[in-house]
Short mmCIF file of C-alpha atoms in Angstrom, two decimals:
data_model
loop_
_atom_site.label_atom_id
_atom_site.label_comp_id
_atom_site.label_asym_id
_atom_site.label_seq_id
_atom_site.Cartn_x
_atom_site.Cartn_y
_atom_site.Cartn_z
CA MET A 262 10.60 -12.51 -7.55
CA TRP A 263 7.60 -13.59 -9.62
CA HIS A 264 3.92 -13.35 -8.79
CA PHE A 265 1.75 -15.20 -11.33
CA ARG A 266 -1.67 -13.62 -11.62
CA ASN A 267 -4.04 -13.30 -14.57
CA ILE A 268 -1.94 -15.73 -16.57
CA ILE A 269 -2.57 -16.92 -20.11
CA LEU A 270 -0.62 -19.85 -21.51
CA VAL A 271 0.34 -19.45 -25.16
CA PRO A 272 2.63 -21.56 -27.39
CA SER A 273 6.27 -20.57 -27.17
CA PRO A 274 8.59 -20.00 -30.10
CA PRO A 275 11.08 -22.81 -30.86
CA ARG A 276 13.36 -23.44 -27.94
CA GLY A 277 17.03 -24.15 -27.72
CA GLU A 278 17.86 -27.81 -27.48
CA GLY A 279 17.88 -29.70 -24.22
CA THR A 280 16.20 -27.11 -22.00
CA GLY A 281 13.12 -26.73 -19.91
CA ASN A 282 13.68 -23.02 -19.97
CA VAL A 283 11.35 -20.54 -21.59
CA ARG A 284 12.61 -17.10 -22.49
CA VAL A 285 10.40 -14.33 -21.23
CA PRO A 286 9.63 -11.89 -24.07
CA ASP A 287 10.60 -8.23 -23.94
CA TRP A 288 7.07 -7.05 -23.22
CA VAL A 289 7.10 -9.16 -20.05
CA ARG A 290 10.62 -8.16 -19.04
CA SER A 291 9.57 -4.53 -19.22
CA CYS A 292 7.34 -5.17 -16.20
CA TYR A 293 9.26 -7.98 -14.50
CA ASP A 294 12.91 -8.60 -13.82
CA GLY A 295 14.55 -11.69 -15.21
CA GLY A 296 15.01 -13.35 -18.56
CA LEU A 297 14.53 -17.10 -18.11
CA VAL A 298 11.93 -19.04 -16.18
CA HIS A 299 12.57 -22.75 -15.64
CA PHE A 300 9.56 -25.10 -15.73
CA SER A 301 10.17 -28.62 -14.45
CA THR A 302 6.56 -29.68 -15.04
CA PRO A 303 6.41 -31.38 -18.46
CA PHE A 304 3.03 -29.85 -19.25
CA LEU A 305 4.45 -26.34 -18.94
CA CYS A 306 7.59 -26.97 -20.99
CA GLY A 307 7.25 -25.26 -24.35
CA LEU A 308 4.83 -22.66 -23.03
CA VAL A 309 5.44 -19.07 -22.14
CA ILE A 310 3.49 -17.23 -19.53
CA LYS A 311 1.84 -14.04 -20.68
CA MET A 312 1.11 -11.85 -17.70
CA SER A 313 -0.85 -8.68 -17.38
CA GLN A 314 0.65 -6.28 -14.87
CA PRO A 315 -0.67 -7.15 -11.41
CA PRO A 316 -2.20 -4.38 -9.31
CA ILE A 317 0.51 -4.92 -6.70
CA LEU A 318 3.90 -5.17 -8.38
CA VAL A 319 6.96 -6.33 -6.44
CA LYS A 320 10.50 -5.86 -7.72
CA VAL A 321 13.97 -6.32 -6.27
CA HIS A 322 16.83 -4.25 -7.69
CA GLN A 323 20.12 -4.95 -5.96
CA ASN A 324 19.47 -4.19 -2.27
CA LEU A 325 16.24 -2.24 -2.82
CA GLY A 326 12.80 -3.80 -2.82
CA THR A 327 9.93 -1.91 -4.45
CA ILE A 328 6.20 -2.39 -3.96
CA SER A 329 4.10 -0.34 -6.36
CA ILE A 330 0.33 -0.01 -6.52
CA HIS A 331 -1.11 -0.13 -10.04
CA ARG A 332 -4.79 0.62 -10.43
CA GLU A 333 -4.34 3.92 -12.13
CA GLU A 334 -7.85 4.11 -13.57
CA LYS A 335 -9.16 4.28 -9.97
CA ARG A 336 -6.30 6.39 -8.61
CA ASN A 337 -4.86 3.24 -7.04
CA ALA A 338 -7.84 2.62 -4.76
CA LEU A 339 -7.33 -0.67 -2.93
CA THR A 340 -9.68 -3.60 -3.38
CA ARG A 341 -9.92 -6.35 -0.77
CA ALA A 342 -7.75 -8.57 -2.98
CA MET A 343 -5.10 -5.85 -3.28
CA VAL A 344 -4.89 -5.56 0.51
CA PHE A 345 -4.10 -9.27 0.73
CA ASP A 346 -1.54 -8.83 -2.06
CA LEU A 347 0.15 -6.02 -0.13
CA ILE A 348 0.37 -8.21 2.97
CA GLN A 349 1.94 -10.98 0.91
CA ALA A 350 4.33 -8.54 -0.77
CA PHE A 351 5.74 -7.40 2.56
CA ARG A 352 6.01 -11.00 3.75
CA ASP A 353 7.91 -11.91 0.59
CA LEU A 354 10.36 -9.03 0.96
CA HIS A 355 10.81 -9.85 4.63
CA GLY A 356 12.51 -13.05 3.50
CA GLU A 357 14.75 -11.41 0.89
CA ARG A 358 18.05 -11.18 2.77
CA LYS A 359 19.74 -8.88 0.26
CA VAL A 360 16.96 -6.29 0.51
CA ARG A 361 17.97 -3.52 2.91
CA ALA A 362 14.98 -1.22 2.43
CA VAL A 363 11.58 -1.26 0.75
CA VAL A 364 10.07 1.57 -1.27
CA LEU A 365 6.28 1.82 -1.42
CA THR A 366 4.88 3.94 -4.25
CA GLY A 367 1.99 4.28 -6.67
CA GLY A 368 1.66 4.07 -10.43
CA GLY A 369 0.41 6.99 -12.47
CA SER A 370 -0.42 10.32 -10.89
CA ALA A 371 -1.70 9.07 -7.51
CA PHE A 372 -0.07 7.29 -4.60
CA CYS A 373 -3.25 5.68 -3.26
CA SER A 374 -6.74 7.17 -2.97
CA GLY A 375 -7.71 4.81 -0.16
CA LEU A 376 -10.06 1.85 -0.26
CA CYS A 377 -12.29 1.02 -3.21
CA LEU A 378 -15.57 2.74 -2.35
CA GLU A 379 -17.47 1.03 -5.17
CA GLU A 380 -16.58 -2.32 -3.64
CA MET A 381 -17.55 -1.07 -0.19
CA ASN A 382 -20.86 0.24 -1.53
CA ALA A 383 -21.69 -3.23 -2.83
CA ILE A 384 -20.93 -4.83 0.54
CA VAL A 385 -22.82 -2.22 2.58
CA LYS A 386 -26.04 -3.22 0.80
CA GLU A 387 -25.74 -6.83 1.98
CA ASP A 388 -27.70 -8.08 4.98
CA ASP A 389 -25.75 -9.14 8.07
CA ASN A 390 -22.50 -7.77 6.68
CA PHE A 391 -20.73 -7.12 9.99
CA ASP A 392 -18.61 -10.27 9.73
CA ARG A 393 -17.43 -9.16 6.28
CA TRP A 394 -16.55 -5.72 7.60
CA HIS A 395 -14.79 -7.21 10.61
CA GLN A 396 -12.70 -9.46 8.35
CA ASP A 397 -11.84 -6.54 6.08
CA THR A 398 -10.79 -4.14 8.84
CA SER A 399 -8.83 -6.91 10.57
CA SER A 400 -6.87 -7.40 7.35
CA LEU A 401 -6.22 -3.66 7.12
CA ALA A 402 -5.00 -3.64 10.72
CA GLU A 403 -2.77 -6.63 9.96
CA LEU A 404 -1.18 -4.74 7.07
CA LEU A 405 -0.44 -1.63 9.14
CA GLN A 406 0.94 -3.68 12.02
CA LEU A 407 3.06 -5.71 9.61
CA MET A 408 4.57 -2.49 8.27
CA LEU A 409 5.30 -1.20 11.77
CA GLN A 410 6.97 -4.50 12.73
CA PHE A 411 8.80 -4.90 9.41
CA PRO A 412 12.52 -5.35 10.18
CA LYS A 413 13.74 -3.19 7.28
CA PRO A 414 13.09 0.52 6.73
CA ILE A 415 10.03 1.28 4.61
CA ILE A 416 10.30 4.40 2.45
CA SER A 417 7.06 5.81 1.08
CA ALA A 418 7.71 7.64 -2.18
CA VAL A 419 4.46 9.58 -2.37
CA ASN A 420 4.13 10.45 -6.04
CA GLY A 421 0.61 11.90 -5.80
CA PRO A 422 -2.44 12.18 -3.54
CA ALA A 423 -2.53 9.90 -0.49
CA MET A 424 -6.07 9.75 0.85
CA GLY A 425 -7.82 7.74 3.55
CA PHE A 426 -6.16 4.37 4.03
CA GLY A 427 -3.60 5.41 1.42
CA ALA A 428 -2.50 8.10 3.87
CA GLY A 429 -2.45 5.39 6.53
CA LEU A 430 0.13 3.47 4.49
CA VAL A 431 2.26 6.61 4.42
CA LEU A 432 2.00 7.05 8.18
CA ALA A 433 2.99 3.42 8.79
CA SER A 434 6.24 3.99 6.86
CA ASP A 435 9.55 4.95 8.44
CA ILE A 436 10.68 7.58 5.93
CA VAL A 437 8.37 9.62 3.70
CA ILE A 438 9.49 11.53 0.63
CA ALA A 439 6.82 13.21 -1.44
CA GLY A 440 6.32 15.00 -4.72
CA PRO A 441 4.89 18.54 -4.82
CA GLU A 442 1.44 17.23 -5.84
CA ALA A 443 1.23 14.69 -3.00
CA THR A 444 -1.81 15.99 -1.14
CA LEU A 445 -3.02 14.16 1.96
CA GLY A 446 -6.39 13.79 3.66
CA PHE A 447 -8.88 11.62 5.52
CA PRO A 448 -12.30 12.10 3.87
CA GLU A 449 -13.93 9.05 5.48
CA PRO A 450 -16.44 10.99 7.65
CA LYS A 451 -17.75 12.59 4.44
CA ARG A 452 -18.64 9.05 3.39
CA GLY A 453 -20.35 8.22 6.68
CA ILE A 454 -17.54 6.04 8.00
CA VAL A 455 -14.83 6.33 10.65
CA SER A 456 -11.09 6.49 9.98
CA GLY A 457 -10.43 4.35 13.02
CA LEU A 458 -7.44 2.49 11.63
CA CYS A 459 -5.49 5.60 10.67
CA THR A 460 -6.35 7.75 13.70
CA PRO A 461 -3.69 6.26 16.03
CA LEU A 462 -1.00 6.55 13.36
CA LEU A 463 -1.93 10.14 12.53
CA HIS A 464 -1.86 11.06 16.22
CA PHE A 465 1.50 9.28 16.61
CA ARG A 466 3.13 11.05 13.67
CA THR A 467 1.62 14.55 13.89
CA GLY A 468 0.22 15.04 17.39
CA GLY A 469 -3.32 15.44 18.69
CA ARG A 470 -4.08 18.95 17.42
CA HIS A 471 -3.16 18.28 13.81
CA ALA A 472 -4.85 14.88 13.87
CA ALA A 473 -8.07 16.37 15.22
CA ARG A 474 -8.25 19.05 12.55
CA LEU A 475 -7.61 16.64 9.68
CA LEU A 476 -10.05 14.00 10.91
CA LEU A 477 -12.86 16.32 12.00
CA THR A 478 -12.83 18.59 8.96
CA GLY A 479 -11.98 15.96 6.34
CA GLU A 480 -9.88 18.61 4.62
CA THR A 481 -7.15 17.83 2.12
CA ILE A 482 -3.78 19.43 2.81
CA THR A 483 -0.88 20.22 0.49
CA ALA A 484 2.43 18.40 0.51
CA GLU A 485 4.04 21.48 2.07
CA ARG A 486 1.54 21.41 4.93
CA ALA A 487 2.04 17.67 5.37
CA VAL A 488 5.76 18.32 5.89
CA GLN A 489 5.01 21.08 8.39
CA ILE A 490 2.87 18.83 10.59
CA GLY A 491 5.21 15.83 10.34
CA ALA A 492 3.24 13.52 8.04
CA TYR A 493 5.93 13.82 5.34
CA ASP A 494 9.67 14.26 5.78
CA GLU A 495 10.56 16.28 2.69
CA ILE A 496 9.42 17.26 -0.78
CA ILE A 497 11.37 16.05 -3.81
CA PRO A 498 10.61 16.60 -7.52
CA THR A 499 8.35 13.71 -8.47
CA LYS A 500 10.64 12.51 -11.26
CA ASN A 501 13.49 12.16 -8.72
CA LEU A 502 11.61 10.20 -6.05
CA TRP A 503 12.87 6.75 -6.98
CA ALA A 504 16.48 7.89 -7.41
CA TYR A 505 16.36 9.63 -4.04
CA ALA A 506 14.88 6.52 -2.41
CA ALA A 507 17.74 4.49 -3.90
CA GLU A 508 20.22 6.98 -2.44
CA LEU A 509 18.59 6.67 0.98
CA THR A 510 18.88 2.90 0.68
CA LYS A 511 22.60 3.25 0.00
CA GLN A 512 22.93 5.24 3.20
CA ILE A 513 20.96 2.61 5.12
CA ALA A 514 23.10 -0.18 3.64
CA GLN A 515 26.22 1.36 5.18
CA SER A 516 24.96 0.21 8.58
CA ALA A 517 24.77 -3.33 9.89
CA PRO A 518 21.41 -4.99 9.10
CA GLN A 519 21.00 -6.13 12.71
CA ALA A 520 21.67 -2.61 14.00
CA ILE A 521 19.07 -1.13 11.64
CA GLN A 522 16.52 -3.77 12.64
CA LEU A 523 17.05 -3.16 16.36
CA THR A 524 16.97 0.61 15.86
CA LYS A 525 13.64 0.44 14.06
CA LYS A 526 12.28 -1.90 16.73
CA HIS A 527 13.37 0.51 19.45
CA LEU A 528 11.85 3.51 17.65
CA ASN A 529 8.45 1.83 17.42
CA GLU A 530 8.62 0.22 20.86
CA THR A 531 8.31 3.63 22.48
CA VAL A 532 4.60 3.39 21.71
CA GLY A 533 4.58 -0.03 20.04
CA GLU A 534 2.15 -2.16 22.03
CA GLN A 535 -0.18 0.76 22.71
CA LEU A 536 -0.19 1.78 19.04
CA GLU A 537 -0.98 -1.74 17.84
CA MET A 538 -3.74 -2.05 20.42
CA LEU A 539 -5.24 1.27 19.28
CA ILE A 540 -5.09 0.15 15.64
CA SER A 541 -6.99 -3.02 16.58
CA LEU A 542 -9.59 -0.97 18.45
CA GLY A 543 -9.79 1.37 15.47
CA ALA A 544 -10.43 -1.60 13.20
CA ALA A 545 -13.43 -2.57 15.32
CA ALA A 546 -14.73 1.02 15.25
CA SER A 547 -14.32 1.16 11.48
CA ALA A 548 -16.17 -2.13 11.04
CA THR A 549 -19.06 -0.93 13.21
CA SER A 550 -19.33 2.41 11.40
CA ARG A 551 -19.71 0.62 8.07
CA THR A 552 -22.92 -1.08 9.21
CA THR A 553 -24.74 2.21 9.79
CA GLU A 554 -27.31 4.03 7.68
CA ALA A 555 -24.84 6.91 7.41
CA ALA A 556 -22.34 4.60 5.70
CA LYS A 557 -25.00 3.37 3.27
CA GLU A 558 -25.90 6.95 2.36
CA GLY A 559 -22.34 8.24 2.17
CA LEU A 560 -21.08 5.42 -0.03
CA ALA A 561 -24.16 5.53 -2.27
CA ALA A 562 -23.73 9.29 -2.68
CA PHE A 563 -20.12 8.80 -3.77
CA VAL A 564 -21.02 6.15 -6.34
CA GLU A 565 -23.97 8.21 -7.60
CA LYS A 566 -21.84 11.39 -7.71
CA ARG A 567 -24.12 13.46 -5.50
CA GLU A 568 -24.01 15.12 -2.11
CA PRO A 569 -25.04 12.87 0.80
CA GLU A 570 -28.27 13.61 2.66
CA TRP A 571 -27.55 13.05 6.34
CA LYS A 572 -30.38 12.32 8.75
#
């Protein structure tokens, strides 16, 4: 599966005779599966595509699909564009018949630190920005609902901190394995905004008491504590996460695909419609909270690396 982003066309080395094929160099194959790409368009014949690693990288290895988040310099904070890419990634893997499970993970030392607050700080300064916020939170709700409705098991391999909406991605997964350094938290109120999208999922996975403490204090908990309250399933050495996810996929693949799909549907249907409705309501609450003076102050304080001054 190939996603062409940030492409640069450069002349290819001499080709074998009678082909429209271009061999992908080793430095590309290190990030992408495959060796040959066929171009039927005459203009593209004789050119190779040089690709920088996209922030959302999708791979398929045998019956396992992998979606990894790569914005390591910002601890994998999600931009608006990356959210759309995640939606598309799940849609793409939905259509891959050989894929029996999908692993979601992060590059570097973090899983996902949430949404890009620098980007949000720029939007919060705009006049009449409610429509922008509504569009953004609707997209976030779409992503979570897509994960809940996804017909194949989603395994979150939490390699590092999962914060804010990053923690929401974990909670929308079916199985969660985490490394020892995989802390979890919902710091949104400290930024003047509401974690409306993740609240229903946190309540669903951990119960009302644990959800209330995490959301009202904004505290960050350890991986061990996350297992105790039900946010994570188990802790695995970080270096073994992918191998363990592959082993889980082997176990899943022993069952009929239709049976797994119906089982997942039944698991989520116990609260399905109500949960999706609450996520949609949470999206509206999140959008509204981002139009407030508190949001302006909280986001500005984060960007300026100072403590917020609440009024």
